[in-house]
Amino acid sequence: MPQRGFTERVQSRIPRPIGLTDVPATIVVGTQWGDEGKGKFTDLLAKEMSMVVRYQGGHNAGHTLVVGDEKFALQLVPSGVLYEHITPVIGNGVVVDPFVLLREMDMLRGRGVSVDKIKVSGNAHLILPYHQELDALHERHLGKAKLGTTKRGIGPAYADKAMRLGIRVQDMLDEDIFRAKLHTVLGHSNKVLTRVFNRLPIDPDQLADKVLAECLPILRPHIADSVNLVHDALDAGENVLFEGAQATFLDLDHGTYPFVTSSNPTAGGACAGAGIGPKHIDRVVGIAKAYVTRVGAGPFPTELFDDDGDKMVEIGREFGTNTGRRRRPGWFDAVMLRHAVRLNSLTELAITKLDVLDTFDTVKLCVAYEIDGERVEKLPYHQSELHRAVPIYEEFPGWKQDLTTATEPGHLPVQAASYLRRLEEQVGVPVTLASTGPGRDQFLHWSS
Ligand code: GDP
Ligand code: IMO
Ligand code: MG
């Protein structure tokens, strides 16, 4: 039986306004190691936008939206899709597995969400099965040095793009070109699969048949010139939101390389990945958890291996949206956030999951590191130093109060307000929003 339209079901749950009406171009960017709650804030901010554009990454992302008792975990489709007024755009900087996109569109349709307005850039690159196979094989080959990727084929797809061997979404529109390009790339990748990894080759024509038969007919009406769509919207005075996936310290250039993803989640990535110049950007909202988590390998100065960490994981349900992996927990790191402010030109911060700290006796904030006996306030550029960094904490008494119903700054206990105020001072940009639960209604406007 068909479900009632999603919007119809949740009319009463449209969030309160968030106050963005005169800000045409806003970027939402993760400021830590991912899973900060970008999906939730993209959904909230989208209420006052006409378009939401994903600019990088692929289905390594897992963005969760909670509306009433319904939960959506999105991988590729922009997090504004729940609104009928939004045009969700998958930008040129994204790597798209067409089978995953179809599955996600099916899932949304099945739950009563319209997917008709979804657009996919013809310039976005495709992730195809050999990328996923190579991702898993590279990880296995690395053994103990593995990165802990999501095995979604992200690295190999961006590598093909950089090698000028990639296949773009628009290539599907011309069968001859699509087949010829698959022959070329598989001429290369099959050698790696068979001779390096001792695997079976992938038949380019069989793969072409499958993609053209199963994916193209459904995706064809969604393939678009995303750059002009975005500019036409901005020129018409509409508000456009650029949704980052992953996060600042997973950035290929600025993250903790090699323990990073293969794209640029930082705000600059929105320019390349959506086709806008830096002067178009008006507002850059950094999303940060009130603590930190990280999935996969790599340095993490404030990581916790004690009961406090277990408590964060348990209360915050810190398991990957996609892969189910336990996220590594730690205290909020203002040193990293100060660097994230610089890298992204953050205009403000939205702090999420404040409620997860509700039962802690003490809440800690890392304000500097001690490295080889010296106090260091800036993120060291040499990563060996980051591995040796010992956090210097300021401690705050816990608020020991349920924040999940707090919807105004006045609802916050004085201890929680002091923590936010100090965090904001340390980071150097205003915290404008705080989130106190996964739901659409669970946020407050903050101003110290
Ligand atoms: P994203 O990748 O940045 O979009 O974040 P994820 O969706 O992967 O992970 C964030 C998780 O925290 C999701 O399960 C959200 O539903 C949940 N969440 C978001 N904001 C809050 C909050 O303020 N409090 C709590 N308890 N959960 C939240
Ligand atoms: P969202 O958008 C958290 C991590 C992986 C791994 C590294 C490289 O939901 O915040 P990849 O598959 O990209 O080559 O893996 O990056 N990673 C994420 N961690 N949230 C994500 O996305 C992530 N996407 C990739 O765990 O350490
Ligand atoms: Mg996530």
Coordinates of C-alpha atoms and ligand atoms in Angstrom, one line a residue:
M1 CA 0.0 0.0 0.0
P2 CA 1.5 3.4 -0.9
Q3 CA 2.4 5.5 2.0
R4 CA 1.1 9.0 2.5
G5 CA 3.5 11.7 1.3
F6 CA 6.3 12.3 3.7
T7 CA 5.7 16.1 4.0
E8 CA 2.0 15.4 4.7
R9 CA 3.0 13.0 7.5
V10 CA 5.3 15.5 9.2
Q11 CA 3.6 18.8 8.6
S12 CA 3.6 19.5 12.3
R13 CA 7.2 18.7 12.6
I14 CA 8.6 21.4 10.3
P15 CA 11.4 22.9 12.4
R16 CA 11.4 26.4 13.9
P17 CA 13.0 29.0 11.6
I18 CA 16.7 29.3 11.9
G19 CA 17.1 32.8 10.5
L20 CA 18.9 32.7 7.2
T21 CA 16.7 34.6 4.9
D22 CA 19.2 37.1 3.7
V23 CA 22.2 34.7 3.3
P24 CA 22.3 33.4 -0.3
A25 CA 25.2 30.9 -0.1
T26 CA 25.9 28.9 3.0
I27 CA 28.4 26.0 3.5
V28 CA 27.9 23.4 6.2
V29 CA 31.2 21.8 7.0
G30 CA 32.4 19.1 9.5
T31 CA 35.1 20.5 11.7
Q32 CA 36.4 17.3 13.3
W33 CA 36.7 13.8 11.9
G34 CA 33.1 13.4 10.6
D35 CA 29.7 12.4 12.0
E36 CA 29.4 15.7 13.8
G37 CA 25.7 16.0 12.8
K38 CA 26.0 17.7 9.4
G39 CA 22.9 15.9 8.2
K40 CA 20.8 17.2 11.1
F41 CA 21.9 20.8 10.6
T42 CA 21.6 20.6 6.8
D43 CA 18.0 19.4 7.2
L44 CA 17.3 22.2 9.7
L45 CA 18.9 24.9 7.6
A46 CA 17.3 23.6 4.4
K47 CA 14.0 24.9 5.5
E48 CA 15.1 28.4 4.4
M49 CA 16.9 27.3 1.2
S50 CA 15.8 26.4 -2.2
M51 CA 18.7 24.1 -3.1
V52 CA 21.0 21.8 -1.2
V53 CA 24.2 20.8 -3.0
R54 CA 26.6 17.9 -1.9
Y55 CA 30.1 19.0 -3.1
Q56 CA 32.4 16.0 -2.4
G57 CA 32.7 12.5 -1.1
G58 CA 30.4 9.7 -2.0
H59 CA 28.6 7.0 -0.2
N60 CA 31.3 6.9 2.5
A61 CA 29.1 9.5 4.1
G62 CA 26.2 8.6 6.4
H63 CA 24.1 11.6 7.3
T64 CA 21.3 11.0 9.7
L65 CA 18.0 12.9 9.8
V66 CA 15.5 12.3 12.5
V67 CA 11.9 13.6 12.1
G68 CA 9.5 12.6 14.8
D69 CA 9.9 8.8 15.1
E70 CA 11.3 8.5 11.5
K71 CA 15.0 8.2 10.9
F72 CA 16.8 8.5 7.5
A73 CA 20.4 7.6 6.9
L74 CA 21.5 9.3 3.7
Q75 CA 24.7 8.5 1.8
L76 CA 24.6 10.3 -1.5
V77 CA 21.3 12.2 -1.7
P78 CA 21.6 15.7 -0.2
S79 CA 20.1 16.1 3.3
G80 CA 17.5 18.6 2.1
V81 CA 15.6 16.0 0.2
L82 CA 12.8 15.7 2.8
Y83 CA 11.4 19.1 1.8
E84 CA 9.3 19.3 -1.3
H85 CA 10.6 22.9 -2.0
I86 CA 14.2 21.8 -2.1
T87 CA 16.1 20.9 -5.3
P88 CA 18.7 18.3 -4.1
V89 CA 21.9 18.5 -6.2
I90 CA 24.8 16.0 -6.3
G91 CA 27.6 18.3 -7.5
N92 CA 30.5 17.6 -9.8
G93 CA 32.9 17.0 -6.9
V94 CA 31.0 13.9 -5.7
V95 CA 31.8 10.4 -6.7
V96 CA 28.6 8.5 -7.5
D97 CA 27.9 4.8 -7.3
P98 CA 24.9 4.7 -9.6
F99 CA 23.6 1.5 -8.0
V100 CA 23.8 3.0 -4.6
L101 CA 22.1 6.1 -5.8
L102 CA 19.2 4.1 -7.2
R103 CA 18.9 2.1 -4.0
E104 CA 18.7 5.3 -2.0
M105 CA 16.2 6.9 -4.3
D106 CA 14.1 3.7 -4.1
M107 CA 14.3 3.7 -0.3
L108 CA 13.2 7.4 -0.2
R109 CA 10.4 6.8 -2.7
G110 CA 9.2 3.8 -0.7
R111 CA 9.0 6.0 2.4
G112 CA 6.9 8.6 0.7
V113 CA 9.7 11.1 -0.1
S114 CA 9.6 12.6 -3.5
V115 CA 12.9 12.1 -5.4
D116 CA 11.7 13.8 -8.6
K117 CA 13.8 17.0 -8.1
I118 CA 17.1 15.2 -7.5
K119 CA 19.8 16.4 -9.9
V120 CA 23.2 14.7 -10.5
S121 CA 26.0 16.6 -12.1
G122 CA 27.0 15.2 -15.5
N123 CA 30.6 16.0 -14.5
A124 CA 30.5 13.9 -11.3
H125 CA 32.6 10.7 -11.6
L126 CA 31.2 7.3 -11.3
I127 CA 32.2 4.7 -8.7
L128 CA 32.0 1.3 -10.3
P129 CA 32.5 -2.2 -8.8
Y130 CA 36.2 -2.4 -9.6
H131 CA 36.8 0.7 -7.4
Q132 CA 35.2 -1.1 -4.5
E133 CA 37.2 -4.2 -5.1
L134 CA 40.4 -2.3 -5.3
D135 CA 39.6 -0.3 -2.2
A136 CA 39.2 -3.5 -0.2
L137 CA 42.3 -5.1 -1.8
H138 CA 44.5 -2.1 -1.0
E139 CA 43.3 -2.1 2.6
R140 CA 44.1 -5.8 2.9
H141 CA 47.5 -5.2 1.3
L142 CA 48.3 -2.5 3.8
G143 CA 47.8 -5.0 6.7
K144 CA 48.5 -3.3 10.0
A145 CA 49.1 0.0 8.2
K146 CA 45.5 0.0 6.8
L147 CA 43.6 3.3 6.8
G148 CA 40.2 1.8 7.9
T149 CA 38.4 3.1 4.8
T150 CA 34.7 2.5 4.3
K151 CA 35.6 0.2 1.3
R152 CA 33.2 2.2 -0.8
G153 CA 35.7 2.7 -3.6
I154 CA 36.2 6.3 -2.8
G155 CA 40.0 6.4 -3.1
P156 CA 40.3 4.4 -6.3
A157 CA 37.5 6.5 -7.9
Y158 CA 39.2 9.8 -7.1
A159 CA 42.6 8.2 -8.2
D160 CA 41.1 7.4 -11.6
K161 CA 39.8 11.0 -11.8
A162 CA 43.2 12.3 -11.1
M163 CA 44.8 9.9 -13.6
R164 CA 42.3 11.1 -16.2
L165 CA 40.9 7.6 -16.5
G166 CA 37.7 8.3 -14.7
I167 CA 34.2 7.8 -16.1
R168 CA 31.8 10.6 -15.7
V169 CA 28.0 10.5 -15.2
Q170 CA 27.6 12.2 -18.6
D171 CA 29.5 9.3 -20.3
M172 CA 26.5 7.0 -19.7
L173 CA 24.5 9.2 -22.1
D174 CA 26.7 8.1 -25.0
E175 CA 26.9 4.3 -25.2
D176 CA 29.9 4.2 -27.5
I177 CA 31.9 6.6 -25.3
F178 CA 30.9 4.7 -22.2
R179 CA 32.0 1.4 -23.5
A180 CA 35.2 2.7 -24.9
K181 CA 36.1 4.4 -21.6
L182 CA 35.3 1.2 -19.7
H183 CA 37.6 -0.7 -22.0
T184 CA 40.4 1.8 -21.4
V185 CA 40.1 2.0 -17.7
L186 CA 39.6 -1.8 -17.2
G187 CA 42.6 -2.4 -19.5
H188 CA 44.5 -0.8 -16.7
S189 CA 42.6 -1.9 -13.6
N190 CA 42.2 -5.5 -14.7
K191 CA 46.0 -5.7 -14.9
V192 CA 46.1 -4.6 -11.3
L193 CA 43.3 -6.9 -10.2
T194 CA 44.7 -10.0 -11.9
R195 CA 48.5 -9.5 -11.8
V196 CA 48.9 -7.7 -8.5
F197 CA 46.1 -9.1 -6.5
N198 CA 45.5 -12.4 -8.3
R199 CA 41.8 -11.7 -8.8
L200 CA 39.5 -12.3 -11.7
P201 CA 39.2 -9.5 -14.4
I202 CA 36.0 -7.5 -14.8
D203 CA 34.4 -7.7 -18.3
P204 CA 33.9 -4.1 -19.6
D205 CA 31.0 -5.0 -21.9
Q206 CA 29.1 -6.9 -19.2
L207 CA 29.5 -4.0 -16.8
A208 CA 28.5 -1.5 -19.5
D209 CA 25.4 -3.7 -20.3
K210 CA 24.4 -3.8 -16.6
V211 CA 24.9 0.0 -15.9
L212 CA 23.1 1.0 -19.1
A213 CA 20.2 -1.4 -18.6
E214 CA 19.7 -1.0 -14.8
C215 CA 20.8 2.6 -14.0
L216 CA 20.7 4.8 -17.0
P217 CA 16.9 4.7 -17.7
I218 CA 16.1 5.8 -14.2
L219 CA 19.0 8.2 -13.8
R220 CA 18.7 9.9 -17.2
P221 CA 16.1 12.5 -16.2
H222 CA 18.2 13.5 -13.2
I223 CA 21.5 14.1 -15.0
A224 CA 22.0 17.9 -15.2
D225 CA 24.3 20.8 -15.7
S226 CA 24.6 21.4 -11.9
V227 CA 26.9 24.4 -12.2
N228 CA 24.4 26.5 -14.1
L229 CA 21.6 25.3 -11.9
V230 CA 23.4 26.6 -8.8
H231 CA 24.2 29.9 -10.4
D232 CA 20.8 30.4 -11.8
A233 CA 19.4 29.9 -8.3
L234 CA 21.8 32.3 -6.8
D235 CA 21.2 34.9 -9.6
A236 CA 17.4 34.6 -8.9
G237 CA 18.1 35.5 -5.3
E238 CA 17.5 32.1 -3.9
N239 CA 19.3 30.6 -0.9
V240 CA 21.6 27.7 -1.6
L241 CA 23.2 25.4 1.0
F242 CA 26.4 23.5 0.2
E243 CA 26.5 20.3 2.3
G244 CA 30.0 18.9 3.1
A245 CA 30.6 15.3 3.8
Q246 CA 33.4 13.9 5.9
A247 CA 35.2 16.7 7.7
T248 CA 38.1 19.1 8.0
F249 CA 40.6 16.6 9.5
L250 CA 39.7 14.0 6.9
D251 CA 40.6 16.4 4.1
L252 CA 43.1 15.1 1.6
D253 CA 45.3 18.2 1.9
H254 CA 44.7 19.4 5.4
G255 CA 43.7 16.3 7.4
T256 CA 45.9 13.8 9.2
Y257 CA 47.3 12.3 6.0
P258 CA 47.3 9.4 5.0
F259 CA 44.4 8.7 7.4
V260 CA 42.1 10.9 5.4
T261 CA 39.5 10.6 2.7
S262 CA 40.4 11.3 -1.0
S263 CA 38.5 14.6 -1.4
N264 CA 38.5 18.1 0.0
P265 CA 35.6 18.4 2.6
T266 CA 37.0 21.8 3.7
A267 CA 34.9 24.8 2.6
G268 CA 37.2 25.4 -0.4
G269 CA 36.1 22.0 -1.7
A270 CA 32.6 23.5 -2.1
C271 CA 34.0 26.0 -4.7
A272 CA 35.6 23.2 -6.8
G273 CA 33.0 20.6 -6.1
A274 CA 30.0 22.8 -7.0
G275 CA 31.5 25.3 -9.4
I276 CA 31.2 28.5 -7.4
G277 CA 33.9 31.1 -6.8
P278 CA 34.9 32.0 -3.2
K279 CA 33.3 35.4 -3.4
H280 CA 29.9 33.7 -3.6
I281 CA 30.2 32.2 -0.1
D282 CA 28.4 34.3 2.5
R283 CA 28.3 32.0 5.5
V284 CA 30.3 29.0 6.6
V285 CA 28.7 27.0 9.5
G286 CA 31.1 24.6 11.1
I287 CA 29.5 21.6 12.8
A288 CA 31.3 20.2 15.8
K289 CA 30.3 17.7 18.4
A290 CA 30.6 18.8 22.1
Y291 CA 33.2 16.1 22.2
V292 CA 35.1 14.3 19.3
T293 CA 34.8 11.0 17.6
R294 CA 36.8 9.4 14.8
V295 CA 36.3 6.2 12.8
G296 CA 39.2 4.4 11.3
A297 CA 42.9 4.8 12.0
G298 CA 45.0 8.0 12.6
P299 CA 46.2 10.3 15.3
F300 CA 43.7 11.7 17.8
P301 CA 45.3 13.6 20.7
T302 CA 42.3 13.7 23.0
E303 CA 41.2 10.1 22.5
L304 CA 39.8 8.4 25.6
F305 CA 40.4 4.8 26.5
D306 CA 38.6 4.9 29.8
D307 CA 35.1 4.8 31.2
D308 CA 34.3 8.4 30.1
G309 CA 35.0 7.3 26.5
D310 CA 32.8 4.2 26.8
K311 CA 30.1 6.4 28.2
M312 CA 30.3 8.8 25.2
V313 CA 30.1 5.9 22.8
E314 CA 27.2 4.3 24.7
I315 CA 25.1 7.4 25.3
G316 CA 26.0 9.1 22.0
R317 CA 25.4 5.8 20.1
E318 CA 28.7 6.3 18.5
F319 CA 28.6 3.5 15.9
G320 CA 29.0 4.3 12.2
T321 CA 25.8 5.2 10.4
N322 CA 27.0 3.1 7.4
T323 CA 29.5 0.6 8.5
G324 CA 28.4 0.0 12.1
R325 CA 32.0 0.4 13.3
R326 CA 32.6 1.8 16.9
R327 CA 33.7 5.4 16.7
R328 CA 36.7 6.3 18.8
P329 CA 35.7 8.9 21.4
G330 CA 37.6 11.9 23.0
W331 CA 37.2 15.3 24.6
F332 CA 36.6 18.5 22.6
D333 CA 39.8 19.7 21.1
A334 CA 39.9 23.5 20.7
V335 CA 43.4 23.4 19.1
M336 CA 42.0 21.5 16.2
L337 CA 39.0 23.7 16.0
R338 CA 41.0 26.9 15.9
H339 CA 42.8 25.4 12.9
A340 CA 39.4 24.4 11.3
V341 CA 38.3 28.1 11.7
R342 CA 41.3 29.1 9.6
L343 CA 41.0 26.4 7.0
N344 CA 37.3 27.0 6.4
S345 CA 36.8 30.7 7.1
L346 CA 34.2 29.6 9.6
T347 CA 31.8 32.3 10.4
E348 CA 30.2 30.4 13.3
L349 CA 29.8 27.0 15.0
A350 CA 26.9 24.7 15.6
I351 CA 27.6 22.4 18.6
T352 CA 25.9 19.1 18.5
K353 CA 25.3 16.3 21.0
L354 CA 25.6 18.5 24.1
D355 CA 23.0 16.2 25.7
V356 CA 25.4 13.3 25.5
L357 CA 27.5 14.9 28.3
D358 CA 24.4 15.4 30.6
T359 CA 25.5 12.8 33.1
F360 CA 29.2 13.5 33.3
D361 CA 30.6 14.7 36.7
T362 CA 33.3 16.6 34.9
V363 CA 33.5 17.9 31.3
K364 CA 36.9 18.6 29.8
L365 CA 38.0 21.0 27.1
C366 CA 41.5 20.7 25.4
V367 CA 42.9 24.2 25.1
A368 CA 46.5 23.4 24.1
Y369 CA 48.9 20.6 23.8
E370 CA 52.1 19.8 25.6
I371 CA 54.7 18.6 23.1
D372 CA 58.2 17.7 24.2
G373 CA 57.7 19.7 27.4
E374 CA 56.4 22.9 25.6
R375 CA 52.9 24.3 25.6
V376 CA 51.7 24.5 22.0
E377 CA 48.5 26.3 21.0
K378 CA 48.5 25.8 17.3
L379 CA 48.1 22.5 15.5
P380 CA 51.7 21.3 14.8
Y381 CA 52.2 20.9 11.1
H382 CA 54.6 17.9 11.6
Q383 CA 52.4 15.0 12.2
S384 CA 55.0 13.2 14.4
E385 CA 54.4 16.0 16.9
L386 CA 50.7 15.5 16.8
H387 CA 51.3 11.8 17.7
R388 CA 53.3 13.0 20.8
A389 CA 50.8 15.8 21.7
V390 CA 49.5 15.5 25.3
P391 CA 46.3 17.5 25.7
I392 CA 46.2 20.3 28.3
Y393 CA 42.6 20.4 29.6
E394 CA 40.4 22.9 31.4
E395 CA 37.8 21.1 33.5
F396 CA 34.2 22.1 34.1
P397 CA 31.7 20.7 36.6
G398 CA 29.1 18.7 34.8
W399 CA 25.5 20.0 34.6
K400 CA 23.9 16.7 35.6
Q401 CA 20.6 17.7 34.0
D402 CA 18.7 16.5 31.0
L403 CA 19.2 18.9 28.1
T404 CA 17.1 17.0 25.6
T405 CA 14.1 19.4 26.0
A406 CA 16.1 22.6 26.0
T407 CA 15.0 24.8 23.1
E408 CA 16.1 28.2 24.4
P409 CA 19.5 29.4 25.8
G410 CA 17.7 30.2 29.1
H411 CA 16.9 26.4 29.4
L412 CA 20.6 25.6 29.7
P413 CA 22.0 25.2 33.2
V414 CA 24.7 27.6 34.2
Q415 CA 27.4 24.8 33.9
A416 CA 26.5 24.0 30.3
A417 CA 26.4 27.7 29.4
S418 CA 29.8 28.2 30.9
Y419 CA 31.2 25.2 29.0
L420 CA 29.8 26.6 25.7
R421 CA 31.0 30.1 26.5
R422 CA 34.6 28.9 27.2
L423 CA 34.5 26.7 24.1
E424 CA 33.5 29.6 22.0
E425 CA 36.2 31.8 23.5
Q426 CA 38.8 29.2 22.8
V427 CA 37.8 28.5 19.2
G428 CA 37.4 32.2 18.4
V429 CA 34.1 32.2 16.5
P430 CA 30.6 32.5 17.9
V431 CA 28.5 29.4 18.7
T432 CA 25.2 30.3 17.2
L433 CA 23.3 27.0 17.5
A434 CA 23.4 24.1 19.9
S435 CA 21.8 20.7 19.4
T436 CA 20.4 18.7 22.3
G437 CA 19.1 15.6 20.7
P438 CA 18.8 13.9 17.3
G439 CA 15.3 15.3 16.5
R440 CA 14.5 18.3 14.4
D441 CA 13.0 20.1 17.4
Q442 CA 16.0 19.6 19.6
F443 CA 18.2 22.7 19.1
L444 CA 18.5 26.1 20.4
H445 CA 19.8 29.5 19.2
W446 CA 22.8 30.4 21.3
S447 CA 24.3 33.8 21.9
S448 CA 26.7 34.4 24.8
Ligands
GDP1 P1 26.9 13.4 10.0 O1 27.7 12.4 9.2 O2 27.8 14.6 10.3 O3 25.6 13.8 9.3 O4 26.5 12.7 11.4 P2 25.9 11.2 11.5 O5 24.5 11.3 11.1 O6 26.8 10.2 11.0 O7 26.1 11.1 13.1 C1 25.5 11.9 14.0 C2 24.6 11.1 14.9 O8 24.2 11.8 16.1 C3 23.3 10.7 14.2 O9 22.8 9.5 14.8 C4 22.3 11.8 14.7 O10 20.9 11.4 14.7 C5 22.8 12.1 16.1 N1 22.6 13.4 16.6 C6 22.7 14.6 15.9 N2 22.6 15.7 16.7 C7 22.5 15.1 17.9 C8 22.3 15.7 19.3 O11 22.4 16.9 19.5 N3 22.2 14.8 20.3 C9 22.2 13.5 20.1 N4 22.0 12.7 21.2 N5 22.3 12.9 18.9 C10 22.5 13.7 17.9
IMO2 P1 30.3 11.6 7.2 O1 30.0 12.5 6.0 C1 33.4 9.6 9.5 C2 36.8 7.9 7.2 C3 36.9 6.4 7.2 C4 38.4 6.3 7.1 C5 38.8 7.5 6.2 C6 38.9 7.1 4.7 O2 29.2 10.7 7.6 O3 30.8 12.5 8.3 P2 37.2 6.5 2.8 O4 36.2 5.4 2.7 O5 36.6 7.9 2.7 O6 38.4 6.3 1.8 O7 37.8 6.4 4.3 O8 37.7 8.4 6.3 N1 35.4 8.4 6.8 C7 34.5 8.9 7.6 N2 34.5 9.0 9.0 N3 32.4 10.1 8.8 C8 32.4 10.0 7.4 O9 31.5 10.6 6.7 C9 33.5 9.4 6.8 N4 33.8 9.1 5.5 C10 35.0 8.6 5.5 O10 36.4 5.8 8.4 O11 39.0 6.5 8.3
MG3 MG 28.1 10.3 9.3

